[in-house]
Amino acid sequence: MTYELYYWPGLQGRGEFIRLALEDAGAPYIDVARSAEHGGVRALQAMMAGSCARGPSPFAPPFLKTDDLVLAQVANILHFLGPKLELVGATEASRHHALQLQLTIADLIAEVHDTHHPASTQLYYEDQKPEALRRTQSFLDARLPKFLGYLERNVQDNSSGAGAHLLGAEHCYVDLSVYQIVEGLRYAFPTAMKAMEPKVPGLVTVHNRVAERPRIKAYVASGRRIAFNENGIFRRYPELDLVPSWASATT
Amino acid sequence: MTYELYYWPGLQGRGEFIRLALEDAGAPYIDVARSAEHGGVRALQAMMAGSCARGPSPFAPPFLKTDDLVLAQVANILHFLGPKLELVGATEASRHHALQLQLTIADLIAEVHDTHHPASTQLYYEDQKPEALRRTQSFLDARLPKFLGYLERNVQDNSSGAGAHLLGAEHCYVDLSVYQIVEGLRYAFPTAMKAMEPKVPGLVTVHNRVAERPRIKAYVASGRRIAFNENGIFRRYPELDLVPSWASATT
């Protein structure tokens, strides 16, 4: 079957975590809102507005339509796709552990979003710049090392992962998401990431392994992957590219 | 088997969503950090610090220990417990739809937390009061009606739920979480909720139905349920009990 992915066109955003899984697995899919032939963004808006016979309508994109289901929430979609695309271990425990890590990554992503939208999700970044500066400093000082240190520990503690997997010995959708957060954090916070990366060699190894996977390489080279920009979650605002407090003494 | 729940003592917080499921099902559990006999908060801290042979160690409480597993992240834990406690439908679709709604509730809870911690999760509320005021106004104006309106639509659109269930015809862990957010929002934002509740009669019906369930009633009456307080997610700060912009003209 052909999956239908619904996400805002023009930005990677949360949709990119789903795109990476579909691309890596070589699964056929339509990126509906980017396809005029399939109705574009109006098709997405119609799905949001309508009642949905296949279950709860989505609160927000991304959502995925299959022959039987419409599912929203990134971690839920990946939890669903994981076994079908062979991107998660076979046991119930593996699936719950992958979901657990993906939800922690979702928490990190929400905090990255809050760096440029700390006062209100309704206002532009330009209308909350002082708050964003304060929130970003706090994020880079305390939260970035906490989240990445936690994920790094999972790579290091995973005795069957050869230092290049978060869970077990097999490639997993969580690894794809780690690739994406490393890419995104490098884009948004180059100064902090330059200081951070030597402390998280396992995550860099996971990132590099994913980047070399043939279908990911082909996807990035194809031009289908939207470039990072200031509509997405990971945004580059030079005034927020701050030096973390823990880095000033060591770099 | 007896479940072990690990969560900070002294607050409801995110742990309460798990407690409500265990209590409603009458499942035997130990609230470890509240039990000196079981090691109290030190047992929780030891679990956080140590490497865990049963999977990834938790990033943060709450987490649940079973005979075979340690699982973190509220939605993941409820997704795991749902079938075991008969708190979710039997099909794969039901389980994914419940997870989807629970994750949207998790997003709401994160935004409630941001009302008193918009600038930094590392600082006290007292150190970010101006930002909290701005964030709370934005939350009450736009986000509260958006989230509750979305959940209300699920009650209304659920043709088999008799106006008192979010999913299908059966009681579900998502209904328990709706009870908790109604309770919490009433505590934190009484003025806004007084104006909001007539707009979401379905959620009030779900709340009232849950409140009447015998084991929930017994739990609340027992004194085991910790009172809301200013260490949790739902906090009552009189200066943040604001009138939403949409309410001023209509009430």
Short mmCIF file of C-alpha atoms in Angstrom, two decimals:
data_model
loop_
_atom_site.label_atom_id
_atom_site.label_comp_id
_atom_site.label_asym_id
_atom_site.label_seq_id
_atom_site.Cartn_x
_atom_site.Cartn_y
_atom_site.Cartn_z
CA MET A 1 0.00 0.00 0.00
CA THR A 2 0.96 3.65 -0.41
CA TYR A 3 1.05 5.70 2.78
CA GLU A 4 -0.27 9.23 2.77
CA LEU A 5 1.71 11.66 4.93
CA TYR A 6 0.07 14.96 5.83
CA TYR A 7 2.33 17.75 6.99
CA TRP A 8 2.77 21.47 6.34
CA PRO A 9 4.71 22.05 3.13
CA GLY A 10 7.85 24.18 3.19
CA LEU A 11 9.35 23.02 6.46
CA GLN A 12 10.90 19.87 7.91
CA GLY A 13 9.27 20.27 11.30
CA ARG A 14 7.86 17.25 13.07
CA GLY A 15 6.92 15.72 9.72
CA GLU A 16 10.55 15.04 8.93
CA PHE A 17 10.77 12.30 11.58
CA ILE A 18 8.11 10.39 9.64
CA ARG A 19 9.63 11.17 6.24
CA LEU A 20 12.98 9.77 7.38
CA ALA A 21 11.38 6.48 8.42
CA LEU A 22 9.44 6.12 5.17
CA GLU A 23 12.47 7.09 3.08
CA ASP A 24 14.86 4.82 4.96
CA ALA A 25 12.53 1.86 4.49
CA GLY A 26 11.87 2.64 0.85
CA ALA A 27 8.15 2.67 1.63
CA PRO A 28 5.89 4.17 -1.04
CA TYR A 29 4.25 7.35 0.22
CA ILE A 30 2.64 10.56 -0.94
CA ASP A 31 3.61 13.79 0.80
CA VAL A 32 0.08 15.07 0.30
CA ALA A 33 0.37 18.76 1.14
CA ARG A 34 3.38 19.05 -1.19
CA SER A 35 1.55 17.39 -4.07
CA ALA A 36 -0.82 19.58 -6.09
CA GLU A 37 -2.07 16.43 -7.77
CA HIS A 38 -3.29 15.11 -4.39
CA GLY A 39 -4.91 18.34 -3.26
CA GLY A 40 -1.96 20.03 -1.58
CA VAL A 41 -2.40 21.85 1.67
CA ARG A 42 -6.18 22.04 1.17
CA ALA A 43 -6.38 18.28 1.46
CA LEU A 44 -4.56 18.55 4.78
CA GLN A 45 -6.89 21.26 6.05
CA ALA A 46 -9.96 19.26 5.01
CA MET A 47 -8.73 16.27 6.99
CA MET A 48 -8.18 18.47 10.05
CA ALA A 49 -11.63 20.05 9.86
CA GLY A 50 -13.70 16.97 9.13
CA SER A 51 -14.83 14.28 11.47
CA CYS A 52 -12.97 11.13 10.77
CA ALA A 53 -14.66 7.76 10.52
CA ARG A 54 -11.38 5.99 11.19
CA GLY A 55 -10.83 7.36 14.68
CA PRO A 56 -10.08 10.68 16.37
CA SER A 57 -9.29 13.46 13.94
CA PRO A 58 -5.76 14.84 14.35
CA PHE A 59 -5.10 17.74 16.68
CA ALA A 60 -2.21 18.86 14.47
CA PRO A 61 -0.01 17.59 11.62
CA PRO A 62 1.81 15.37 10.98
CA PHE A 63 -0.65 12.56 10.47
CA LEU A 64 -0.54 9.40 8.43
CA LYS A 65 -3.34 7.81 6.45
CA THR A 66 -3.31 4.11 5.66
CA ASP A 67 -5.98 1.92 4.11
CA ASP A 68 -7.60 1.53 7.52
CA LEU A 69 -6.42 4.26 9.82
CA VAL A 70 -5.61 7.90 10.32
CA LEU A 71 -2.98 8.36 13.01
CA ALA A 72 -1.50 11.52 14.49
CA GLN A 73 1.39 12.27 16.87
CA VAL A 74 4.93 11.53 15.68
CA ALA A 75 5.78 8.95 18.31
CA ASN A 76 2.47 7.15 17.76
CA ILE A 77 3.00 7.06 13.99
CA LEU A 78 6.54 5.73 14.37
CA HIS A 79 5.34 3.15 16.90
CA PHE A 80 2.80 2.03 14.29
CA LEU A 81 5.21 2.04 11.36
CA GLY A 82 8.14 0.48 13.23
CA PRO A 83 7.15 -3.19 12.87
CA LYS A 84 5.74 -2.70 9.37
CA LEU A 85 8.92 -1.06 8.07
CA GLU A 86 11.22 -3.31 10.15
CA LEU A 87 12.49 -0.29 12.04
CA VAL A 88 12.04 -1.68 15.54
CA GLY A 89 12.77 -4.91 17.37
CA ALA A 90 10.20 -7.70 17.30
CA THR A 91 9.34 -8.01 20.99
CA GLU A 92 6.78 -6.02 22.93
CA ALA A 93 9.59 -4.83 25.21
CA SER A 94 11.62 -3.50 22.25
CA ARG A 95 8.62 -1.63 20.95
CA HIS A 96 7.93 -0.02 24.33
CA HIS A 97 11.57 0.91 24.80
CA ALA A 98 11.71 2.52 21.37
CA LEU A 99 8.52 4.44 22.14
CA GLN A 100 10.01 5.56 25.45
CA LEU A 101 13.14 6.96 23.79
CA GLN A 102 11.12 8.55 20.98
CA LEU A 103 8.93 10.32 23.56
CA THR A 104 12.01 11.66 25.29
CA ILE A 105 13.19 12.96 21.91
CA ALA A 106 9.73 14.53 21.49
CA ASP A 107 10.25 16.31 24.81
CA LEU A 108 13.60 17.61 23.59
CA ILE A 109 12.01 18.84 20.35
CA ALA A 110 9.29 20.66 22.28
CA GLU A 111 11.97 22.42 24.34
CA VAL A 112 13.85 23.38 21.17
CA HIS A 113 10.61 24.90 19.87
CA ASP A 114 10.23 26.80 23.15
CA THR A 115 13.64 28.46 22.64
CA HIS A 116 12.11 30.66 19.93
CA HIS A 117 8.53 30.62 21.25
CA PRO A 118 8.77 30.86 25.05
CA ALA A 119 6.07 33.47 25.64
CA SER A 120 3.40 32.39 23.21
CA THR A 121 2.91 29.92 20.40
CA GLN A 122 0.51 32.47 18.88
CA LEU A 123 3.06 35.24 18.34
CA TYR A 124 6.02 35.53 16.01
CA TYR A 125 9.52 35.04 17.31
CA GLU A 126 10.12 38.74 16.67
CA ASP A 127 7.49 39.54 19.29
CA GLN A 128 9.18 37.53 22.05
CA LYS A 129 12.91 38.06 21.51
CA PRO A 130 13.94 38.97 25.08
CA GLU A 131 12.18 35.90 26.45
CA ALA A 132 13.71 33.76 23.72
CA LEU A 133 17.20 34.88 24.64
CA ARG A 134 16.67 33.93 28.27
CA ARG A 135 15.03 30.61 27.45
CA THR A 136 17.73 29.68 24.94
CA GLN A 137 20.54 30.36 27.41
CA SER A 138 18.80 28.14 29.95
CA PHE A 139 18.20 25.45 27.34
CA LEU A 140 21.82 25.40 26.19
CA ASP A 141 23.21 25.58 29.73
CA ALA A 142 21.14 22.84 31.30
CA ARG A 143 18.72 21.02 29.04
CA LEU A 144 20.78 20.32 25.92
CA PRO A 145 23.53 18.52 27.87
CA LYS A 146 20.94 16.70 29.97
CA PHE A 147 18.98 15.37 26.97
CA LEU A 148 21.99 14.53 24.80
CA GLY A 149 23.87 13.09 27.76
CA TYR A 150 20.91 10.82 28.44
CA LEU A 151 20.72 9.62 24.84
CA GLU A 152 24.51 9.16 24.75
CA ARG A 153 24.28 6.96 27.84
CA ASN A 154 21.84 4.75 25.97
CA VAL A 155 24.32 4.26 23.14
CA GLN A 156 27.12 3.52 25.61
CA ASP A 157 25.04 1.18 27.79
CA ASN A 158 23.69 -0.77 24.83
CA SER A 159 26.18 -3.62 24.90
CA SER A 160 24.87 -5.22 21.71
CA GLY A 161 24.83 -1.98 19.71
CA ALA A 162 28.55 -1.74 18.85
CA GLY A 163 28.47 1.93 19.84
CA ALA A 164 26.28 2.84 16.88
CA HIS A 165 22.71 1.98 17.96
CA LEU A 166 20.44 3.21 20.71
CA LEU A 167 18.53 -0.03 21.13
CA GLY A 168 19.78 -3.56 20.62
CA ALA A 169 21.84 -4.63 17.63
CA GLU A 170 19.49 -3.55 14.89
CA HIS A 171 18.85 -0.25 13.19
CA CYS A 172 15.75 1.42 14.65
CA TYR A 173 13.53 4.43 13.97
CA VAL A 174 14.97 6.05 17.09
CA ASP A 175 18.38 6.13 15.40
CA LEU A 176 16.82 8.01 12.48
CA SER A 177 15.42 10.57 14.91
CA VAL A 178 18.83 10.97 16.54
CA TYR A 179 20.25 11.72 13.09
CA GLN A 180 17.61 14.42 12.68
CA ILE A 181 18.18 16.07 16.05
CA VAL A 182 21.95 16.17 15.49
CA GLU A 183 21.35 17.77 12.07
CA GLY A 184 18.82 20.20 13.49
CA LEU A 185 20.85 21.19 16.54
CA ARG A 186 23.91 21.79 14.36
CA TYR A 187 21.81 24.11 12.23
CA ALA A 188 20.19 25.98 15.12
CA PHE A 189 22.99 26.15 17.66
CA PRO A 190 26.34 25.66 15.89
CA THR A 191 28.41 27.14 18.72
CA ALA A 192 26.88 24.97 21.42
CA MET A 193 26.98 21.85 19.25
CA LYS A 194 30.65 22.35 18.44
CA ALA A 195 31.33 22.21 22.18
CA MET A 196 28.81 19.43 22.78
CA GLU A 197 29.72 16.90 20.13
CA PRO A 198 33.01 15.72 21.66
CA LYS A 199 31.00 14.84 24.78
CA VAL A 200 28.53 12.66 22.87
CA PRO A 201 30.65 10.56 20.50
CA GLY A 202 28.08 7.78 20.44
CA LEU A 203 25.37 10.07 19.09
CA VAL A 204 27.74 11.37 16.42
CA THR A 205 28.49 7.76 15.46
CA VAL A 206 24.77 6.98 15.21
CA HIS A 207 24.28 10.13 13.13
CA ASN A 208 27.12 9.23 10.77
CA ARG A 209 25.94 5.65 10.39
CA VAL A 210 22.44 6.85 9.46
CA ALA A 211 23.83 9.46 7.03
CA GLU A 212 25.61 6.64 5.16
CA ARG A 213 22.54 4.49 4.74
CA PRO A 214 21.92 4.29 0.99
CA ARG A 215 18.30 5.45 0.97
CA ILE A 216 18.97 8.31 3.43
CA LYS A 217 21.94 9.38 1.31
CA ALA A 218 19.78 9.25 -1.82
CA TYR A 219 16.97 11.18 -0.10
CA VAL A 220 19.30 13.97 1.03
CA ALA A 221 20.91 14.13 -2.43
CA SER A 222 17.55 14.12 -4.22
CA GLY A 223 16.53 17.62 -3.22
CA ARG A 224 13.28 16.21 -1.79
CA ARG A 225 14.49 16.94 1.71
CA ILE A 226 13.43 20.50 2.49
CA ALA A 227 16.29 22.67 3.76
CA PHE A 228 16.21 23.82 7.38
CA ASN A 229 14.65 27.26 7.62
CA GLU A 230 13.11 29.70 10.07
CA ASN A 231 9.61 28.24 9.82
CA GLY A 232 10.61 24.91 11.32
CA ILE A 233 11.49 23.71 14.80
CA PHE A 234 15.24 24.10 14.39
CA ARG A 235 15.86 27.75 13.49
CA ARG A 236 19.08 29.66 13.06
CA TYR A 237 18.85 33.04 14.67
CA PRO A 238 22.40 34.39 15.09
CA GLU A 239 21.41 36.16 18.32
CA LEU A 240 20.36 32.79 19.83
CA ASP A 241 23.58 30.99 18.84
CA LEU A 242 24.87 31.42 22.38
CA VAL A 243 27.87 30.03 24.20
CA PRO A 244 26.67 27.62 26.91
CA SER A 245 27.93 28.39 30.40
CA TRP A 246 29.61 24.98 30.63
CA ALA A 247 31.50 25.61 27.38
CA SER A 248 33.08 28.96 28.10
CA ALA A 249 35.78 27.54 30.35
CA THR A 250 36.56 24.46 28.28
CA THR A 251 36.64 25.72 24.69
CA MET B 1 1.98 -9.25 40.19
CA THR B 2 2.51 -6.02 42.11
CA TYR B 3 3.51 -3.02 40.02
CA GLU B 4 6.12 -0.60 41.33
CA LEU B 5 5.44 3.04 40.51
CA TYR B 6 8.31 5.48 40.87
CA TYR B 7 7.46 9.15 41.13
CA TRP B 8 8.45 12.12 43.25
CA PRO B 9 6.63 12.09 46.58
CA GLY B 10 4.60 15.10 47.66
CA LEU B 11 3.04 16.04 44.34
CA GLN B 12 0.51 14.63 41.89
CA GLY B 13 2.46 15.68 38.82
CA ARG B 14 2.71 13.35 35.87
CA GLY B 15 2.69 10.36 38.22
CA GLU B 16 -0.99 10.91 38.99
CA PHE B 17 -2.03 9.80 35.49
CA ILE B 18 -0.51 6.40 36.26
CA ARG B 19 -1.88 6.27 39.80
CA LEU B 20 -5.40 6.89 38.50
CA ALA B 21 -5.14 3.96 36.08
CA LEU B 22 -3.79 1.60 38.74
CA GLU B 23 -6.37 2.74 41.30
CA ASP B 24 -9.29 2.57 38.88
CA ALA B 25 -8.35 -0.99 37.91
CA GLY B 26 -7.75 -2.06 41.49
CA ALA B 27 -4.26 -3.20 40.47
CA PRO B 28 -1.84 -3.90 43.30
CA TYR B 29 1.02 -1.40 43.29
CA ILE B 30 3.66 0.13 45.49
CA ASP B 31 4.20 3.89 45.28
CA VAL B 32 7.88 3.35 45.96
CA ALA B 33 9.13 6.87 46.69
CA ARG B 34 6.29 7.35 49.18
CA SER B 35 7.08 4.12 51.01
CA ALA B 36 9.94 4.19 53.50
CA GLU B 37 9.70 0.42 53.67
CA HIS B 38 10.58 0.19 49.96
CA GLY B 39 13.44 2.67 50.07
CA GLY B 40 11.56 5.90 49.48
CA VAL B 41 12.95 8.54 47.21
CA ARG B 42 16.44 7.03 47.41
CA ALA B 43 15.16 3.95 45.62
CA LEU B 44 13.87 6.21 42.86
CA GLN B 45 17.19 8.04 42.58
CA ALA B 46 19.13 4.77 42.47
CA MET B 47 16.99 3.56 39.57
CA MET B 48 17.62 6.84 37.71
CA ALA B 49 21.37 6.71 38.22
CA GLY B 50 21.99 3.08 37.47
CA SER B 51 22.18 1.31 34.18
CA CYS B 52 19.15 -0.85 33.72
CA ALA B 53 19.36 -4.39 32.43
CA ARG B 54 15.71 -4.30 31.41
CA GLY B 55 16.05 -1.54 28.82
CA PRO B 56 16.81 2.17 28.66
CA SER B 57 16.99 3.81 32.05
CA PRO B 58 14.34 6.51 32.56
CA PHE B 59 15.06 10.12 31.65
CA ALA B 60 12.67 11.27 34.37
CA PRO B 61 9.92 9.95 36.64
CA PRO B 62 7.32 8.57 36.49
CA PHE B 63 8.43 5.08 35.62
CA LEU B 64 6.91 1.70 36.22
CA LYS B 65 8.67 -1.51 37.14
CA THR B 66 7.13 -4.87 36.38
CA ASP B 67 8.57 -8.37 36.69
CA ASP B 68 10.19 -7.96 33.28
CA LEU B 69 10.39 -4.32 32.38
CA VAL B 70 11.12 -0.80 33.46
CA LEU B 71 9.12 1.71 31.40
CA ALA B 72 9.13 5.49 31.45
CA GLN B 73 7.00 8.22 29.83
CA VAL B 74 3.38 8.51 30.95
CA ALA B 75 1.80 7.75 27.56
CA ASN B 76 4.07 4.76 27.07
CA ILE B 77 3.23 3.38 30.51
CA LEU B 78 -0.51 3.81 29.94
CA HIS B 79 -0.20 2.24 26.50
CA PHE B 80 1.46 -0.73 28.20
CA LEU B 81 -1.00 -0.95 31.10
CA GLY B 82 -4.13 -0.35 29.00
CA PRO B 83 -4.71 -3.91 27.78
CA LYS B 84 -3.52 -5.47 31.05
CA LEU B 85 -5.90 -3.38 33.16
CA GLU B 86 -8.71 -3.51 30.57
CA LEU B 87 -8.52 0.25 30.17
CA VAL B 88 -8.35 0.33 26.38
CA GLY B 89 -10.12 -1.32 23.46
CA ALA B 90 -8.87 -4.66 22.20
CA THR B 91 -7.90 -3.76 18.63
CA GLU B 92 -4.60 -2.35 17.43
CA ALA B 93 -6.52 0.65 16.07
CA SER B 94 -8.09 1.36 19.49
CA ARG B 95 -4.72 1.20 21.16
CA HIS B 96 -3.17 3.62 18.66
CA HIS B 97 -6.10 6.02 18.92
CA ALA B 98 -5.90 6.02 22.71
CA LEU B 99 -2.14 6.65 22.51
CA GLN B 100 -2.78 9.51 20.07
CA LEU B 101 -5.23 11.23 22.42
CA GLN B 102 -3.01 10.61 25.44
CA LEU B 103 -0.08 12.24 23.61
CA THR B 104 -2.23 15.28 22.85
CA ILE B 105 -3.09 15.45 26.55
CA ALA B 106 0.66 15.21 27.26
CA ASP B 107 1.18 18.23 25.00
CA LEU B 108 -1.49 20.12 26.93
CA ILE B 109 0.16 19.22 30.23
CA ALA B 110 3.54 20.44 28.96
CA GLU B 111 1.95 23.76 28.04
CA VAL B 112 0.34 24.02 31.48
CA HIS B 113 3.77 23.49 33.00
CA ASP B 114 5.16 26.23 30.74
CA THR B 115 2.66 28.74 32.17
CA HIS B 116 4.68 28.86 35.40
CA HIS B 117 8.05 27.95 33.85
CA PRO B 118 8.25 29.77 30.51
CA ALA B 119 11.79 31.10 30.78
CA SER B 120 13.60 28.19 32.33
CA THR B 121 12.85 24.82 33.86
CA GLN B 122 15.92 25.36 36.06
CA LEU B 123 14.63 28.44 37.90
CA TYR B 124 11.83 28.91 40.39
CA TYR B 125 8.53 30.41 39.31
CA GLU B 126 9.38 33.43 41.43
CA ASP B 127 12.35 34.12 39.14
CA GLN B 128 10.24 34.26 35.97
CA LYS B 129 7.00 35.93 37.00
CA PRO B 130 6.72 38.52 34.20
CA GLU B 131 7.25 35.84 31.55
CA ALA B 132 4.77 33.57 33.32
CA LEU B 133 2.10 36.25 33.23
CA ARG B 134 2.50 36.73 29.49
CA ARG B 135 2.63 33.01 28.77
CA THR B 136 -0.42 32.28 30.92
CA GLN B 137 -2.51 34.94 29.18
CA SER B 138 -1.58 33.46 25.82
CA PHE B 139 -2.30 29.93 27.07
CA LEU B 140 -5.74 30.86 28.41
CA ASP B 141 -6.64 32.96 25.37
CA ALA B 142 -5.69 30.50 22.66
CA ARG B 143 -4.38 27.16 23.77
CA LEU B 144 -6.80 26.13 26.52
CA PRO B 145 -9.88 26.51 24.25
CA LYS B 146 -8.03 24.84 21.38
CA PHE B 147 -7.01 21.76 23.41
CA LEU B 148 -10.28 21.39 25.33
CA GLY B 149 -12.32 22.11 22.19
CA TYR B 150 -10.44 19.34 20.41
CA LEU B 151 -11.05 16.84 23.20
CA GLU B 152 -14.71 17.90 23.42
CA ARG B 153 -15.10 17.23 19.69
CA ASN B 154 -13.89 13.69 20.30
CA VAL B 155 -16.60 13.13 22.90
CA GLN B 156 -19.24 14.62 20.59
CA ASP B 157 -18.07 12.73 17.49
CA ASN B 158 -17.86 9.41 19.29
CA SER B 159 -21.26 8.08 18.31
CA SER B 160 -20.96 4.94 20.44
CA GLY B 161 -19.83 6.79 23.58
CA ALA B 162 -23.20 8.11 24.78
CA GLY B 163 -21.60 11.50 25.35
CA ALA B 164 -19.48 10.22 28.21
CA HIS B 165 -16.47 8.53 26.58
CA LEU B 166 -13.67 9.75 24.36
CA LEU B 167 -13.16 6.49 22.51
CA GLY B 168 -15.75 3.87 21.66
CA ALA B 169 -18.30 2.60 24.13
CA GLU B 170 -15.95 1.46 26.88
CA HIS B 171 -14.22 3.26 29.69
CA CYS B 172 -10.60 4.00 28.75
CA TYR B 173 -7.45 5.33 30.39
CA VAL B 174 -7.85 8.50 28.32
CA ASP B 175 -11.09 9.23 30.20
CA LEU B 176 -9.17 8.99 33.47
CA SER B 177 -6.67 11.54 32.16
CA VAL B 178 -9.50 13.86 31.14
CA TYR B 179 -10.80 13.66 34.71
CA GLN B 180 -7.36 14.68 35.93
CA ILE B 181 -6.94 17.63 33.57
CA VAL B 182 -10.40 18.96 34.46
CA GLU B 183 -9.52 18.67 38.16
CA GLY B 184 -6.12 20.27 37.62
CA LEU B 185 -7.32 23.11 35.43
CA ARG B 186 -10.08 23.92 37.92
CA TYR B 187 -7.44 24.16 40.62
CA ALA B 188 -4.97 26.23 38.59
CA PHE B 189 -7.24 28.50 36.59
CA PRO B 190 -10.66 28.70 38.30
CA THR B 191 -11.75 31.87 36.49
CA ALA B 192 -10.95 30.56 33.03
CA MET B 193 -12.45 27.15 33.76
CA LYS B 194 -15.69 28.68 35.02
CA ALA B 195 -16.05 30.34 31.61
CA MET B 196 -14.77 27.29 29.73
CA GLU B 197 -16.83 24.49 31.22
CA PRO B 198 -20.18 25.42 29.62
CA LYS B 199 -18.41 25.17 26.25
CA VAL B 200 -17.18 21.62 26.90
CA PRO B 201 -20.14 19.76 28.42
CA GLY B 202 -18.87 16.43 27.10
CA LEU B 203 -15.62 16.71 29.03
CA VAL B 204 -17.51 17.65 32.18
CA THR B 205 -19.70 14.57 31.68
CA VAL B 206 -16.63 12.36 31.27
CA HIS B 207 -15.12 13.94 34.40
CA ASN B 208 -18.27 13.37 36.42
CA ARG B 209 -18.63 9.79 35.23
CA VAL B 210 -15.04 9.03 36.27
CA ALA B 211 -15.50 10.77 39.63
CA GLU B 212 -18.37 8.39 40.37
CA ARG B 213 -16.45 5.22 39.62
CA PRO B 214 -16.27 3.32 42.90
CA ARG B 215 -12.52 2.84 43.07
CA ILE B 216 -11.80 6.44 42.04
CA LYS B 217 -14.25 7.64 44.66
CA ALA B 218 -12.61 5.43 47.27
CA TYR B 219 -9.14 6.62 46.23
CA VAL B 220 -10.07 10.29 46.52
CA ALA B 221 -11.79 9.67 49.88
CA SER B 222 -8.88 7.62 51.22
CA GLY B 223 -6.46 10.51 51.60
CA ARG B 224 -3.93 8.63 49.47
CA ARG B 225 -4.45 11.13 46.68
CA ILE B 226 -2.00 13.97 47.30
CA ALA B 227 -3.65 17.40 47.28
CA PHE B 228 -2.83 19.77 44.44
CA ASN B 229 -0.03 22.10 45.46
CA GLU B 230 2.54 24.50 44.07
CA ASN B 231 5.15 21.82 43.39
CA GLY B 232 3.07 20.06 40.77
CA ILE B 233 2.08 20.81 37.19
CA PHE B 234 -1.23 22.44 38.07
CA ARG B 235 -0.44 25.34 40.41
CA ARG B 236 -2.69 28.00 41.85
CA TYR B 237 -1.00 31.37 41.72
CA PRO B 238 -3.68 34.03 42.19
CA GLU B 239 -1.81 36.40 39.88
CA LEU B 240 -2.05 33.82 37.06
CA ASP B 241 -5.78 33.20 37.52
CA LEU B 242 -6.49 35.48 34.57
CA VAL B 243 -9.63 36.25 32.60
CA PRO B 244 -9.25 34.87 29.08
CA SER B 245 -9.80 37.42 26.31
CA TRP B 246 -12.66 35.35 24.89
CA ALA B 247 -14.42 35.27 28.27
CA SER B 248 -14.51 38.96 29.11
CA ALA B 249 -17.31 39.74 26.67
CA THR B 250 -19.39 36.67 27.34
CA THR B 251 -19.39 36.30 31.12
#
